[in-house]
Short mmCIF file of N, CA and C in Angstrom, two decimals:
data_model
loop_
_atom_site.label_atom_id
_atom_site.label_comp_id
_atom_site.label_asym_id
_atom_site.label_seq_id
_atom_site.Cartn_x
_atom_site.Cartn_y
_atom_site.Cartn_z
N MET A 1 -4.34 -181.73 -157.42
CA MET A 1 -3.30 -182.44 -156.68
C MET A 1 -2.58 -183.42 -157.61
N ARG A 2 -2.34 -182.99 -158.82
CA ARG A 2 -1.70 -183.86 -159.81
C ARG A 2 -0.33 -184.34 -159.34
N ALA A 3 0.46 -183.45 -158.76
CA ALA A 3 1.81 -183.84 -158.33
C ALA A 3 1.75 -184.88 -157.22
N ILE A 4 0.84 -184.68 -156.27
CA ILE A 4 0.70 -185.65 -155.18
C ILE A 4 0.24 -186.98 -155.74
N HIS A 5 -0.73 -186.94 -156.62
CA HIS A 5 -1.22 -188.19 -157.23
C HIS A 5 -0.08 -188.90 -157.96
N GLY A 6 0.73 -188.16 -158.69
CA GLY A 6 1.87 -188.74 -159.39
C GLY A 6 2.87 -189.38 -158.44
N ASN A 7 3.14 -188.71 -157.33
CA ASN A 7 4.06 -189.27 -156.34
C ASN A 7 3.51 -190.53 -155.70
N VAL A 8 2.25 -190.52 -155.34
CA VAL A 8 1.64 -191.70 -154.72
C VAL A 8 1.62 -192.86 -155.72
N SER A 9 1.30 -192.57 -156.96
CA SER A 9 1.32 -193.61 -157.99
C SER A 9 2.72 -194.18 -158.15
N GLY A 10 3.72 -193.32 -158.10
CA GLY A 10 5.10 -193.77 -158.20
C GLY A 10 5.50 -194.66 -157.04
N LEU A 11 5.07 -194.31 -155.84
CA LEU A 11 5.36 -195.14 -154.66
C LEU A 11 4.67 -196.49 -154.77
N ALA A 12 3.43 -196.48 -155.23
CA ALA A 12 2.69 -197.74 -155.40
C ALA A 12 3.38 -198.62 -156.45
N ASP A 13 3.83 -198.00 -157.53
CA ASP A 13 4.54 -198.76 -158.57
C ASP A 13 5.86 -199.32 -158.03
N LEU A 14 6.58 -198.53 -157.25
CA LEU A 14 7.83 -199.00 -156.65
C LEU A 14 7.58 -200.19 -155.74
N TRP A 15 6.55 -200.10 -154.91
CA TRP A 15 6.19 -201.20 -154.01
C TRP A 15 5.91 -202.46 -154.82
N LYS A 16 5.12 -202.31 -155.88
CA LYS A 16 4.75 -203.47 -156.69
C LYS A 16 5.95 -204.02 -157.47
N THR A 17 6.70 -203.15 -158.10
CA THR A 17 7.83 -203.56 -158.92
C THR A 17 8.94 -204.21 -158.10
N SER A 18 9.14 -203.71 -156.88
CA SER A 18 10.19 -204.28 -156.03
C SER A 18 9.76 -205.62 -155.44
N ASP A 19 8.50 -205.97 -155.61
CA ASP A 19 7.96 -207.25 -155.17
C ASP A 19 8.17 -207.49 -153.68
N MET A 20 7.95 -206.46 -152.90
CA MET A 20 8.07 -206.58 -151.44
C MET A 20 7.12 -207.64 -150.89
N ARG A 21 6.00 -207.82 -151.56
CA ARG A 21 5.02 -208.82 -151.14
C ARG A 21 5.67 -210.20 -151.03
N SER A 22 6.60 -210.50 -151.91
CA SER A 22 7.20 -211.84 -151.92
C SER A 22 8.03 -212.11 -150.66
N LEU A 23 8.44 -211.05 -149.95
CA LEU A 23 9.20 -211.22 -148.72
C LEU A 23 8.32 -211.56 -147.52
N LEU A 24 7.03 -211.34 -147.69
CA LEU A 24 6.09 -211.51 -146.59
C LEU A 24 5.37 -212.85 -146.72
N THR A 25 5.42 -213.63 -145.68
CA THR A 25 4.79 -214.94 -145.73
C THR A 25 3.79 -215.08 -144.59
N GLY A 26 2.90 -216.03 -144.73
CA GLY A 26 1.92 -216.31 -143.69
C GLY A 26 1.04 -215.11 -143.39
N ASP A 27 0.85 -214.86 -142.11
CA ASP A 27 0.00 -213.75 -141.67
C ASP A 27 0.53 -212.39 -142.12
N ALA A 28 1.84 -212.31 -142.35
CA ALA A 28 2.45 -211.03 -142.74
C ALA A 28 2.03 -210.58 -144.14
N GLU A 29 1.49 -211.50 -144.93
CA GLU A 29 1.02 -211.11 -146.27
C GLU A 29 -0.07 -210.04 -146.19
N ALA A 30 -0.80 -210.03 -145.09
CA ALA A 30 -1.83 -209.01 -144.91
C ALA A 30 -1.23 -207.61 -144.88
N LEU A 31 0.03 -207.48 -144.48
CA LEU A 31 0.69 -206.18 -144.49
C LEU A 31 0.78 -205.63 -145.91
N ALA A 32 1.10 -206.50 -146.86
CA ALA A 32 1.17 -206.06 -148.26
C ALA A 32 -0.19 -205.57 -148.73
N ASP A 33 -1.25 -206.29 -148.36
CA ASP A 33 -2.60 -205.85 -148.72
C ASP A 33 -2.89 -204.48 -148.14
N ALA A 34 -2.50 -204.27 -146.88
CA ALA A 34 -2.76 -203.00 -146.22
C ALA A 34 -2.00 -201.85 -146.87
N VAL A 35 -0.74 -202.08 -147.20
CA VAL A 35 0.07 -201.04 -147.85
C VAL A 35 -0.53 -200.71 -149.22
N GLU A 36 -0.88 -201.72 -149.98
CA GLU A 36 -1.47 -201.50 -151.30
C GLU A 36 -2.81 -200.77 -151.19
N PHE A 37 -3.60 -201.11 -150.18
CA PHE A 37 -4.86 -200.41 -149.94
C PHE A 37 -4.61 -198.94 -149.64
N ASP A 38 -3.64 -198.66 -148.77
CA ASP A 38 -3.32 -197.28 -148.42
C ASP A 38 -2.88 -196.48 -149.65
N PHE A 39 -2.01 -197.06 -150.47
CA PHE A 39 -1.57 -196.36 -151.68
C PHE A 39 -2.74 -196.13 -152.64
N LYS A 40 -3.57 -197.14 -152.82
CA LYS A 40 -4.72 -197.01 -153.73
C LYS A 40 -5.68 -195.95 -153.22
N THR A 41 -5.96 -195.96 -151.92
CA THR A 41 -6.89 -195.00 -151.33
C THR A 41 -6.33 -193.58 -151.42
N ALA A 42 -5.05 -193.42 -151.08
CA ALA A 42 -4.43 -192.09 -151.14
C ALA A 42 -4.38 -191.59 -152.58
N GLY A 43 -4.01 -192.47 -153.51
CA GLY A 43 -3.96 -192.07 -154.91
C GLY A 43 -5.32 -191.67 -155.44
N GLY A 44 -6.34 -192.43 -155.07
CA GLY A 44 -7.70 -192.09 -155.50
C GLY A 44 -8.17 -190.77 -154.93
N ALA A 45 -7.84 -190.53 -153.67
CA ALA A 45 -8.23 -189.27 -153.03
C ALA A 45 -7.52 -188.09 -153.70
N ALA A 46 -6.23 -188.24 -153.96
CA ALA A 46 -5.46 -187.16 -154.59
C ALA A 46 -5.96 -186.87 -156.00
N ALA A 47 -6.32 -187.92 -156.73
CA ALA A 47 -6.80 -187.74 -158.10
C ALA A 47 -8.10 -186.96 -158.16
N LYS A 48 -8.92 -187.08 -157.12
CA LYS A 48 -10.22 -186.40 -157.10
C LYS A 48 -10.15 -184.98 -156.57
N MET A 49 -9.04 -184.63 -155.92
CA MET A 49 -8.94 -183.31 -155.30
C MET A 49 -8.52 -182.26 -156.32
N GLU A 50 -9.12 -181.09 -156.17
CA GLU A 50 -8.72 -179.97 -157.01
C GLU A 50 -7.40 -179.41 -156.50
N GLN A 51 -6.70 -178.72 -157.37
CA GLN A 51 -5.44 -178.10 -156.97
C GLN A 51 -5.69 -177.14 -155.81
N PRO A 52 -4.76 -177.07 -154.85
CA PRO A 52 -4.96 -176.17 -153.72
C PRO A 52 -4.91 -174.70 -154.15
N SER A 53 -5.67 -173.91 -153.46
CA SER A 53 -5.67 -172.45 -153.61
C SER A 53 -5.90 -171.88 -152.22
N PRO A 54 -5.62 -170.62 -152.01
CA PRO A 54 -5.87 -170.05 -150.68
C PRO A 54 -7.32 -170.27 -150.21
N GLU A 55 -8.26 -170.14 -151.14
CA GLU A 55 -9.68 -170.33 -150.78
C GLU A 55 -9.95 -171.77 -150.39
N ARG A 56 -9.43 -172.71 -151.17
CA ARG A 56 -9.66 -174.12 -150.86
C ARG A 56 -8.98 -174.51 -149.55
N LEU A 57 -7.78 -174.03 -149.35
CA LEU A 57 -7.07 -174.38 -148.13
C LEU A 57 -7.76 -173.84 -146.87
N ALA A 58 -8.56 -172.81 -147.03
CA ALA A 58 -9.32 -172.26 -145.91
C ALA A 58 -10.64 -173.02 -145.69
N ASP A 59 -11.02 -173.84 -146.66
CA ASP A 59 -12.29 -174.58 -146.59
C ASP A 59 -12.14 -175.84 -145.74
N VAL A 60 -12.99 -176.00 -144.75
CA VAL A 60 -12.92 -177.14 -143.84
C VAL A 60 -13.07 -178.47 -144.59
N LYS A 61 -13.93 -178.53 -145.57
CA LYS A 61 -14.12 -179.78 -146.35
C LYS A 61 -12.83 -180.15 -147.08
N TYR A 62 -12.18 -179.17 -147.65
CA TYR A 62 -10.92 -179.43 -148.35
C TYR A 62 -9.84 -179.87 -147.35
N GLN A 63 -9.81 -179.24 -146.19
CA GLN A 63 -8.85 -179.62 -145.15
C GLN A 63 -9.07 -181.07 -144.72
N ARG A 64 -10.31 -181.50 -144.64
CA ARG A 64 -10.61 -182.90 -144.29
C ARG A 64 -10.11 -183.86 -145.35
N LYS A 65 -10.21 -183.45 -146.60
CA LYS A 65 -9.69 -184.29 -147.69
C LYS A 65 -8.18 -184.44 -147.58
N ILE A 66 -7.51 -183.35 -147.24
CA ILE A 66 -6.07 -183.39 -147.05
C ILE A 66 -5.72 -184.29 -145.86
N GLU A 67 -6.48 -184.17 -144.78
CA GLU A 67 -6.24 -185.02 -143.61
C GLU A 67 -6.44 -186.50 -143.94
N PHE A 68 -7.44 -186.82 -144.75
CA PHE A 68 -7.69 -188.20 -145.17
C PHE A 68 -6.51 -188.71 -146.01
N LEU A 69 -6.04 -187.89 -146.92
CA LEU A 69 -4.90 -188.24 -147.74
C LEU A 69 -3.67 -188.48 -146.88
N LEU A 70 -3.40 -187.58 -145.95
CA LEU A 70 -2.26 -187.73 -145.06
C LEU A 70 -2.37 -188.96 -144.18
N PHE A 71 -3.56 -189.25 -143.69
CA PHE A 71 -3.76 -190.43 -142.86
C PHE A 71 -3.32 -191.69 -143.60
N ASN A 72 -3.75 -191.82 -144.84
CA ASN A 72 -3.41 -193.01 -145.62
C ASN A 72 -1.93 -193.08 -145.94
N LEU A 73 -1.31 -191.96 -146.25
CA LEU A 73 0.12 -191.95 -146.54
C LEU A 73 0.95 -192.25 -145.29
N ARG A 74 0.54 -191.69 -144.17
CA ARG A 74 1.24 -191.98 -142.92
C ARG A 74 1.08 -193.45 -142.52
N ASP A 75 -0.10 -193.99 -142.75
CA ASP A 75 -0.34 -195.39 -142.43
C ASP A 75 0.54 -196.30 -143.29
N ALA A 76 0.61 -196.02 -144.58
CA ALA A 76 1.48 -196.81 -145.46
C ALA A 76 2.93 -196.71 -145.02
N SER A 77 3.37 -195.50 -144.70
CA SER A 77 4.75 -195.30 -144.27
C SER A 77 5.04 -196.07 -142.98
N ALA A 78 4.15 -195.99 -142.02
CA ALA A 78 4.36 -196.69 -140.75
C ALA A 78 4.37 -198.20 -140.95
N ARG A 79 3.47 -198.70 -141.77
CA ARG A 79 3.43 -200.14 -142.02
C ARG A 79 4.73 -200.62 -142.68
N ILE A 80 5.20 -199.87 -143.66
CA ILE A 80 6.43 -200.26 -144.34
C ILE A 80 7.61 -200.18 -143.39
N ASP A 81 7.72 -199.07 -142.69
CA ASP A 81 8.89 -198.85 -141.83
C ASP A 81 8.90 -199.77 -140.61
N ARG A 82 7.77 -199.88 -139.95
CA ARG A 82 7.71 -200.63 -138.70
C ARG A 82 7.34 -202.09 -138.91
N ASP A 83 6.21 -202.33 -139.56
CA ASP A 83 5.66 -203.68 -139.62
C ASP A 83 6.34 -204.57 -140.66
N VAL A 84 6.58 -204.05 -141.84
CA VAL A 84 7.24 -204.86 -142.87
C VAL A 84 8.67 -205.17 -142.45
N GLY A 85 9.35 -204.18 -141.91
CA GLY A 85 10.72 -204.41 -141.43
C GLY A 85 10.78 -205.54 -140.42
N ALA A 86 9.88 -205.50 -139.47
CA ALA A 86 9.84 -206.56 -138.45
C ALA A 86 9.48 -207.91 -139.07
N ALA A 87 8.56 -207.90 -140.02
CA ALA A 87 8.10 -209.16 -140.62
C ALA A 87 9.19 -209.85 -141.43
N VAL A 88 10.13 -209.07 -141.96
CA VAL A 88 11.21 -209.68 -142.74
C VAL A 88 12.48 -209.87 -141.90
N GLY A 89 12.35 -209.63 -140.59
CA GLY A 89 13.43 -209.94 -139.67
C GLY A 89 14.47 -208.86 -139.49
N LEU A 90 14.14 -207.62 -139.79
CA LEU A 90 15.09 -206.54 -139.58
C LEU A 90 14.99 -206.05 -138.15
N SER A 91 16.11 -205.70 -137.58
CA SER A 91 16.18 -205.33 -136.16
C SER A 91 15.54 -203.97 -135.91
N ALA A 92 15.33 -203.65 -134.65
CA ALA A 92 14.64 -202.44 -134.24
C ALA A 92 15.35 -201.17 -134.71
N GLY A 93 16.66 -201.19 -134.90
CA GLY A 93 17.39 -200.01 -135.32
C GLY A 93 17.30 -199.73 -136.80
N PHE A 94 16.74 -200.65 -137.58
CA PHE A 94 16.64 -200.47 -139.02
C PHE A 94 15.44 -199.59 -139.36
N SER A 95 15.61 -198.74 -140.35
CA SER A 95 14.50 -197.91 -140.83
C SER A 95 14.54 -197.86 -142.35
N PHE A 96 13.42 -198.22 -142.98
CA PHE A 96 13.33 -198.08 -144.43
C PHE A 96 13.44 -196.63 -144.82
N GLY A 97 13.03 -195.73 -143.92
CA GLY A 97 12.96 -194.31 -144.22
C GLY A 97 14.30 -193.61 -144.35
N ASP A 98 15.37 -194.17 -143.84
CA ASP A 98 16.65 -193.45 -143.89
C ASP A 98 17.60 -193.97 -144.96
N GLY A 99 17.11 -194.83 -145.82
CA GLY A 99 17.92 -195.26 -146.96
C GLY A 99 18.85 -196.43 -146.70
N ASP A 100 18.73 -197.10 -145.58
CA ASP A 100 19.58 -198.28 -145.31
C ASP A 100 19.37 -199.35 -146.35
#
């Protein structure tokens, strides 16, 4: 899963380099910790996974690893889009996901 690991690492670097944490104050700082945890966990999981193959994709253990990876990526995405947006005062119609 080298490509996935590379993408997750890139997202984590973007989060850190853009210094989104600095926009979050008080209790909202925990959101930055959660996003960073999700990226670290997803990146670690992807780094340990073997490249997919038809045999691996049919294996229930491998499918669970993919589900774990997806869970962490979806959680990071939801936190950034929903929670971080609200914490920095963006209105309900704003979405980080659509390039605004």
